[in-house]
PDB file of C-alpha atoms and ligand atoms in Angstrom:
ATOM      1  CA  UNK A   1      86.428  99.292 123.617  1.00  0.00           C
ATOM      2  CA  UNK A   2      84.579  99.425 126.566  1.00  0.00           C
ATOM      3  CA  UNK A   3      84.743  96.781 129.539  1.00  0.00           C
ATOM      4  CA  UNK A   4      82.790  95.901 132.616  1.00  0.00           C
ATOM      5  CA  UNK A   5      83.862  93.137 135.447  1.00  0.00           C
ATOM      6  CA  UNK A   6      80.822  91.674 137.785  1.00  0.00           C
ATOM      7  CA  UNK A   7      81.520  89.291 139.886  1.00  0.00           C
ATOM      8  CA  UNK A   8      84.672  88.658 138.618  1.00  0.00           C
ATOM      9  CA  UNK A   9      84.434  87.880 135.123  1.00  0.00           C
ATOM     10  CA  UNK A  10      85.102  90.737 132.283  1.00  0.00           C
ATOM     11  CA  UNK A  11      83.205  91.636 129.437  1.00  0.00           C
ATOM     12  CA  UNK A  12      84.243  93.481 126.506  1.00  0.00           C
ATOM     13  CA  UNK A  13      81.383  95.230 123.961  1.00  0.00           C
ATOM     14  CA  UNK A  14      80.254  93.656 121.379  1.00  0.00           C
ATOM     15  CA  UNK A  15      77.212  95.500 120.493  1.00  0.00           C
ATOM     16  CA  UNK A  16      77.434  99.208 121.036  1.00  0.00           C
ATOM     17  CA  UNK A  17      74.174 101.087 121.656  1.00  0.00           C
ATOM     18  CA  UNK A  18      74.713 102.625 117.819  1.00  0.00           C
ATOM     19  CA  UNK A  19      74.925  98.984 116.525  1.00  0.00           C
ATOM     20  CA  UNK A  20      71.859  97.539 118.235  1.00  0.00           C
ATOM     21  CA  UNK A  21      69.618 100.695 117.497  1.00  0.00           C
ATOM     22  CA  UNK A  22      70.452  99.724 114.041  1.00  0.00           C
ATOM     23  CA  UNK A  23      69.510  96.124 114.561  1.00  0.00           C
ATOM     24  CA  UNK A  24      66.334  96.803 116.086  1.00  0.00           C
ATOM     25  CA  UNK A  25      65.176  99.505 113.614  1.00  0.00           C
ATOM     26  CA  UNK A  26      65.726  96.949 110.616  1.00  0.00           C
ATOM     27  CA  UNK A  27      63.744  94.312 112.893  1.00  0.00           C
ATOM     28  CA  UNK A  28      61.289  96.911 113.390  1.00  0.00           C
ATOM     29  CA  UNK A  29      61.045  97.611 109.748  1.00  0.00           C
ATOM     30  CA  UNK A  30      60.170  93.924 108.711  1.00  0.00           C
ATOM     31  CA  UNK A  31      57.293  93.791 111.134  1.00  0.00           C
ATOM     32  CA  UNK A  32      56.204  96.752 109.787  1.00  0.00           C
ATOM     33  CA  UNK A  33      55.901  95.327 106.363  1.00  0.00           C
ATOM     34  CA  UNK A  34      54.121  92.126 107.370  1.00  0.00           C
ATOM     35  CA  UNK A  35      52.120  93.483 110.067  1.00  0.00           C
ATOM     36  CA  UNK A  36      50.487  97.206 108.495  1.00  0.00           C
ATOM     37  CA  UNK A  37      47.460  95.662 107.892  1.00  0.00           C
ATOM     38  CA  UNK A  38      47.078  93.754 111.154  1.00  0.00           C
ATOM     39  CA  UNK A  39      46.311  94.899 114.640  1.00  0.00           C
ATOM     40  CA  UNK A  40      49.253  92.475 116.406  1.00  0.00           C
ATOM     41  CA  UNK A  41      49.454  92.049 120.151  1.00  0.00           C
ATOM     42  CA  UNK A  42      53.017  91.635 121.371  1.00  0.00           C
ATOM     43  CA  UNK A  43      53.867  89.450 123.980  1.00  0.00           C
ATOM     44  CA  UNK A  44      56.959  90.150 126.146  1.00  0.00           C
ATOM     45  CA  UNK A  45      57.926  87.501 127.946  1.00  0.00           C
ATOM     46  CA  UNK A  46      59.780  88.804 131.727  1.00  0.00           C
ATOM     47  CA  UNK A  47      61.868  90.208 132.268  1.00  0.00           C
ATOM     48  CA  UNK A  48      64.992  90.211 130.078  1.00  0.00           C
ATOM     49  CA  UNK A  49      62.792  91.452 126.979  1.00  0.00           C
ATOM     50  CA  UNK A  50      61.790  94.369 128.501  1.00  0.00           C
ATOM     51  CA  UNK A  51      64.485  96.828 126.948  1.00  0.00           C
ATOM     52  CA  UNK A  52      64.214  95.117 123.632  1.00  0.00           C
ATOM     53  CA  UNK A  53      60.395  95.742 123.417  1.00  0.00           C
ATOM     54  CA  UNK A  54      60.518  99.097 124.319  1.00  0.00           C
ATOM     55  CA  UNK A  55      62.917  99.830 121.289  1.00  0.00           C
ATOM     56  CA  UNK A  56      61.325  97.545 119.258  1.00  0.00           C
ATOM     57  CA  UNK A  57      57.559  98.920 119.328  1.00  0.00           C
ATOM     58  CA  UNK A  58      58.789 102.616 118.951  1.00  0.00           C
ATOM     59  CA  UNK A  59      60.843 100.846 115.717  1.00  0.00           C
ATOM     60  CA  UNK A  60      57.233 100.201 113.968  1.00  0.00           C
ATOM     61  CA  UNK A  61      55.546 102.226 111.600  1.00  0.00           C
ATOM     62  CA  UNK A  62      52.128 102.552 110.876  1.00  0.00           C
ATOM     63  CA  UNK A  63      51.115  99.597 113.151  1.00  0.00           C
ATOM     64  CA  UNK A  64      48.371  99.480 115.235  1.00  0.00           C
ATOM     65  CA  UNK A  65      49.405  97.245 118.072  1.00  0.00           C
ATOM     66  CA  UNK A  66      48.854  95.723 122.212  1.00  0.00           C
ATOM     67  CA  UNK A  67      51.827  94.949 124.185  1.00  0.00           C
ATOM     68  CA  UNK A  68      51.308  92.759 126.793  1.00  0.00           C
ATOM     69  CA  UNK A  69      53.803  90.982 129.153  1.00  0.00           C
ATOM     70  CA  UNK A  70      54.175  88.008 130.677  1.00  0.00           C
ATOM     71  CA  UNK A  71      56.499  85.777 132.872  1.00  0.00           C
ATOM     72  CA  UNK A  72      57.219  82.406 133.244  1.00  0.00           C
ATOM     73  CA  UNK A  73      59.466  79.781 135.520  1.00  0.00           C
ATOM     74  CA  UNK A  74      62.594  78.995 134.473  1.00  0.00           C
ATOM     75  CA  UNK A  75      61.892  75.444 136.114  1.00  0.00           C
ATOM     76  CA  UNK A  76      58.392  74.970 134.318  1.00  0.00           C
ATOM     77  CA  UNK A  77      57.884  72.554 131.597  1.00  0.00           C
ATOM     78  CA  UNK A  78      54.592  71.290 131.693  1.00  0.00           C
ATOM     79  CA  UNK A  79      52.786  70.740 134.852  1.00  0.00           C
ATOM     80  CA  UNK A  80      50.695  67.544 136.097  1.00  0.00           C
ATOM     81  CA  UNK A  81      47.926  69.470 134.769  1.00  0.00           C
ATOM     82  CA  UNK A  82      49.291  70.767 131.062  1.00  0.00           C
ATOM     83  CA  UNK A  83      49.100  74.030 132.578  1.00  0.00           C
ATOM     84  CA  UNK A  84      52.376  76.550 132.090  1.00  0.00           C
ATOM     85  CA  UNK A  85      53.913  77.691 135.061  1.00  0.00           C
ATOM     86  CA  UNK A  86      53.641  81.678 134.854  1.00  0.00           C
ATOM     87  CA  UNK A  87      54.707  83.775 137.241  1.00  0.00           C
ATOM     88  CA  UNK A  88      52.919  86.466 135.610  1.00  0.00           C
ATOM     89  CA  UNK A  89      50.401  85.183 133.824  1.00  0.00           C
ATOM     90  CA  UNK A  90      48.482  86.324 130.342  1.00  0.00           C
ATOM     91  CA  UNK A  91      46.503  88.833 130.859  1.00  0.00           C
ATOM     92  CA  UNK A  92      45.175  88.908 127.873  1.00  0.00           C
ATOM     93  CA  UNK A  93      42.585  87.377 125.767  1.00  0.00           C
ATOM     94  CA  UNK A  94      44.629  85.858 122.027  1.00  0.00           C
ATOM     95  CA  UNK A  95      41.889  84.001 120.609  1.00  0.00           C
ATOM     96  CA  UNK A  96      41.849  85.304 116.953  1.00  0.00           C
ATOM     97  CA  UNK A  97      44.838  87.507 117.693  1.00  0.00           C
ATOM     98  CA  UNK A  98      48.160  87.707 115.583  1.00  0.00           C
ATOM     99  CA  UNK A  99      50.634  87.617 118.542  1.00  0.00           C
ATOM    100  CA  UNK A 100      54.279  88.361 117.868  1.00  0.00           C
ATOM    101  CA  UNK A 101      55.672  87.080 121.160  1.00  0.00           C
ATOM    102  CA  UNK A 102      59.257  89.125 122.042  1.00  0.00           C
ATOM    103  CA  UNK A 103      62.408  87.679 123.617  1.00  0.00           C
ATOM    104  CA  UNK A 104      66.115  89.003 124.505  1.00  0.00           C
ATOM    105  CA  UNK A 105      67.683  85.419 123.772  1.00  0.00           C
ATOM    106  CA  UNK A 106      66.190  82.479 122.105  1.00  0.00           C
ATOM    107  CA  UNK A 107      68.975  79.491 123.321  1.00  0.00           C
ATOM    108  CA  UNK A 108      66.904  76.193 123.812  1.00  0.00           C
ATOM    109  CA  UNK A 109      64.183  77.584 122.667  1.00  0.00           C
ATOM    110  CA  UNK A 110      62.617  75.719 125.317  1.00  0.00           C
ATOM    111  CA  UNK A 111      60.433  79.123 126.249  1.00  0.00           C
ATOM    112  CA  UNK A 112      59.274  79.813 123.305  1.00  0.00           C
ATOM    113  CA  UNK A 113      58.508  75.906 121.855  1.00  0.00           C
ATOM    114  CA  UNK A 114      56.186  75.566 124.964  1.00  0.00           C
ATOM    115  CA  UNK A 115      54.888  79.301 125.031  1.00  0.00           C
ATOM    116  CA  UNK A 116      53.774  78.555 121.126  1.00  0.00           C
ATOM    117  CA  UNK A 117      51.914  75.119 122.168  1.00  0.00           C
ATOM    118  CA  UNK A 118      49.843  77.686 124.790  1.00  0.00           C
ATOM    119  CA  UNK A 119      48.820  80.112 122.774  1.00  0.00           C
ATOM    120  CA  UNK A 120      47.815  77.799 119.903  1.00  0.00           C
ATOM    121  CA  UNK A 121      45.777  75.876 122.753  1.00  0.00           C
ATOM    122  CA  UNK A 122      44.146  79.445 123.487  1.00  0.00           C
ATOM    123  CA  UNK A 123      43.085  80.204 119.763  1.00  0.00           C
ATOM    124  CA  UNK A 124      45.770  82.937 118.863  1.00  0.00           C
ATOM    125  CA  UNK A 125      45.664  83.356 114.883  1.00  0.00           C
ATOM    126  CA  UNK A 126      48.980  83.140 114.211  1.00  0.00           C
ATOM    127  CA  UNK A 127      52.373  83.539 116.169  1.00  0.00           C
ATOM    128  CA  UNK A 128      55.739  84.520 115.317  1.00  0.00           C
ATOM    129  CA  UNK A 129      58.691  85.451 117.188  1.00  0.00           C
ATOM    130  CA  UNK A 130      60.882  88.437 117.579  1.00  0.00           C
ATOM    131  CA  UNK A 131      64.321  88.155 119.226  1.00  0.00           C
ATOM    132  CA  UNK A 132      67.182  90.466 119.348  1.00  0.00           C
ATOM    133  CA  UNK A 133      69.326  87.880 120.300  1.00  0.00           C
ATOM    134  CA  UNK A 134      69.467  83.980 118.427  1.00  0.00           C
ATOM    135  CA  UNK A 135      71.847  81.109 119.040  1.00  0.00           C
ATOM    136  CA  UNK A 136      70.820  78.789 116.246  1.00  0.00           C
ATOM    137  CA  UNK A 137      73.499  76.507 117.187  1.00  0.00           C
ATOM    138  CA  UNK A 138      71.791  75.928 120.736  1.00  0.00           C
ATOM    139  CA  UNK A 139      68.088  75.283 119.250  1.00  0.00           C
ATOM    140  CA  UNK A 140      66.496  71.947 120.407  1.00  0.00           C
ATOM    141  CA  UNK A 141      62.859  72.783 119.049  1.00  0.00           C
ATOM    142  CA  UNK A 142      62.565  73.337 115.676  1.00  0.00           C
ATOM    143  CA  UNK A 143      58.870  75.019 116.062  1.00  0.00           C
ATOM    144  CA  UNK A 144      61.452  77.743 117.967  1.00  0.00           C
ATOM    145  CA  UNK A 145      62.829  79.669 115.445  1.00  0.00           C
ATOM    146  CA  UNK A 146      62.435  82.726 115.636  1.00  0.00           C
ATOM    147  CA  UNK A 147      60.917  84.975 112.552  1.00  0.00           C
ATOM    148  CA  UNK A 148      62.620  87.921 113.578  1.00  0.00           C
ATOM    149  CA  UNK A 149      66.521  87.980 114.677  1.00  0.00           C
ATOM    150  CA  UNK A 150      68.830  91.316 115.573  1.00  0.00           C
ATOM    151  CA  UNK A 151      71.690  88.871 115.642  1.00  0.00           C
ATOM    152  CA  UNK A 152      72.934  85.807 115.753  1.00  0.00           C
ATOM    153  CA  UNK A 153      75.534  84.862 118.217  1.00  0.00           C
ATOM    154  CA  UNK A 154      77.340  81.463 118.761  1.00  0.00           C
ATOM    155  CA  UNK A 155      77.320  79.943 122.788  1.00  0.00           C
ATOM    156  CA  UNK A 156      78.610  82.707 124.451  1.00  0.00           C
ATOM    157  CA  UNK A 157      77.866  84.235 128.015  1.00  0.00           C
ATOM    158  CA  UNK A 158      76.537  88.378 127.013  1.00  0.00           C
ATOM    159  CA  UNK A 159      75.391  90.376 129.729  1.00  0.00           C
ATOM    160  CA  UNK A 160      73.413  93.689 129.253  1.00  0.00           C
ATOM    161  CA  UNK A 161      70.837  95.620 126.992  1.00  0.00           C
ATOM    162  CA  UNK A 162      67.737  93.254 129.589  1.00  0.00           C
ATOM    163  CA  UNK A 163      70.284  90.456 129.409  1.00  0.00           C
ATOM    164  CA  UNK A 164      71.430  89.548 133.095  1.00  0.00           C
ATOM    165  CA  UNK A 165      73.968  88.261 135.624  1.00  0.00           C
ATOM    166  CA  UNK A 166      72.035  86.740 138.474  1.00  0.00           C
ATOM    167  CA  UNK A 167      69.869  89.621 138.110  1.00  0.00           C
ATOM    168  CA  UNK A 168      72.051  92.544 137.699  1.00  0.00           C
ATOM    169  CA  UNK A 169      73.650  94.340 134.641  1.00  0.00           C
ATOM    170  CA  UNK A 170      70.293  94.373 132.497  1.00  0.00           C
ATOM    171  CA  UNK A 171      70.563  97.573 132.741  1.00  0.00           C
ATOM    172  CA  UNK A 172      73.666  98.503 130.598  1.00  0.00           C
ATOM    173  CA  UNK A 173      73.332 100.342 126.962  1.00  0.00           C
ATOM    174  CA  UNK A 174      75.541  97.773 125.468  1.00  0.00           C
ATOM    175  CA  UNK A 175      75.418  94.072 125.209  1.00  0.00           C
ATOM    176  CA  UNK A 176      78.876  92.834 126.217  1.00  0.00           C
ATOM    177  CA  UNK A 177      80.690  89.259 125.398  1.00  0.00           C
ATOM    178  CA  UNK A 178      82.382  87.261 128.307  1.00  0.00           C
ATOM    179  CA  UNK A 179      86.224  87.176 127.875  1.00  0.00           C
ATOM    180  CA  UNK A 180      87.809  83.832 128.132  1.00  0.00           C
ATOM    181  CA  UNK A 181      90.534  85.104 130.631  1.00  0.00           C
TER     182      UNK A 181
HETATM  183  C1  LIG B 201      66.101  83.589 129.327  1.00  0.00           C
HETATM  184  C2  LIG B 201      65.646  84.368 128.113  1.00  0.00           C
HETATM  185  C3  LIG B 201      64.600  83.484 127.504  1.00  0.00           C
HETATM  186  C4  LIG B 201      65.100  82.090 127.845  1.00  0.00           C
HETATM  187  C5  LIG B 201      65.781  81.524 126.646  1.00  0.00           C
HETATM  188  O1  LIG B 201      65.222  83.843 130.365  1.00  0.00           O
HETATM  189  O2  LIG B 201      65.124  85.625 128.462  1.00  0.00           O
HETATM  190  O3  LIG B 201      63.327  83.707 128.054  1.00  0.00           O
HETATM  191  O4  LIG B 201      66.029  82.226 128.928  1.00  0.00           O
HETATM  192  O5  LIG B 201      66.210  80.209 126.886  1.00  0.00           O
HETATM  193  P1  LIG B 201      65.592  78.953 126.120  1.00  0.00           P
HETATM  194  O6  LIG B 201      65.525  79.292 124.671  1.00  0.00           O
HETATM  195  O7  LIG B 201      66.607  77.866 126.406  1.00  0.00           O
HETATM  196  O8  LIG B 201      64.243  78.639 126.690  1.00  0.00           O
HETATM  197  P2  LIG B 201      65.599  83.646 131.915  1.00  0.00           P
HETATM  198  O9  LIG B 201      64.928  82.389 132.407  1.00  0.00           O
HETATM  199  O10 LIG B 201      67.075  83.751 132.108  1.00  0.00           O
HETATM  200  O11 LIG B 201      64.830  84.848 132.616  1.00  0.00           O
HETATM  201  P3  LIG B 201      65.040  86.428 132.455  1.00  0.00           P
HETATM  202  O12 LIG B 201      64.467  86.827 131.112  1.00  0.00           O
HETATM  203  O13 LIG B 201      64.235  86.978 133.583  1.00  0.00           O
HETATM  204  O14 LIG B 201      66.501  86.748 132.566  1.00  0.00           O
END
């Protein structure tokens, strides 16, 4: 089994490449189904979901779909004036739009509860949510859960596959599972 250390803490594998290609194709399979007859725009919210997405949308077959990305504070909730606080904002117009909005990690689901409340606000059609990671034992917002889940995982610290350590290690081919040593 392979192992990494940053910053002092080790990590063993817990997904290997093999297994998460898997995870994402079958994720990638169910959109499919619902979505064939649709024209979805994906929403990728910065930056951890970047790998994710870029499986995910090459997963799909036979559907004709935007990707779009976004980014938003991790200190945001709402503003004094309702407004989210993006970093990089939406560049694109949802009104009427079936948006599938993508995410490494739902945890809180504080992201996605208050991403949902925007794009309802800016007319999108419908909205659903594709993770490859879900802790449903941290969700807080029941409007959060997400539609489409590679796994779950219980409240554990995993690093790689987009998922980061302040900012480094998104860019391993695994995801790997803190050790408790
Ligand atoms: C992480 C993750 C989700 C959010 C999930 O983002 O990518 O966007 O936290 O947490 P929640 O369900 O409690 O809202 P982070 O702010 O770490 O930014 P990053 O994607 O750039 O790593």
């Amino acid at each position: 089994m392979r192992t990494v250390e940053e910053q002092g803490y080790h990590f063993e594998e817990w997904l290997t490449p093999e297994q998460i290609a898997a995870d994402v194709q079958e994720v990638g399979n169910r959109i499919s189904v619902d979505y064939h007859d649709k024209e979805p725009l994906f929403v990728v919210i910065l930056n951890g979901a970047f790998v994710f997405a870029a499986d995910l949308i090459r997963a799909l077959k036979d559907v004709r779909c935007e990707i779009t990305f976004i980014r938003v504070s991790s200190y945001w909730g709402m503003s004094s004036t309702g407004q989210l606080e993006f970093i990089v904002p939406l560049q694109q117009v949802v009104d009427n739009r079936d948006v599938v909005i993508v995410e490494d990690i739902v945890d809180s689901g504080l992201t996605i509860h208050q991403l949902k409340a925007y794009l309802r606000a800016e007319g999108a059609s419908s909205i659903r949510v594709a993770t490859m990671l879900y802790k449903p034992n941290k969700l807080e917002y029941n409007d959060a859960k997400p539609d489409y889940v590679g796994r779950e995982i219980s409240d554990e610290f995993v690093i790689g596959y987009g998922l980061d350590f302040d900012g480094f290690v998104r860019n391993l081919d695994a995801i790997y599972k803190v050790k408790n040593n």
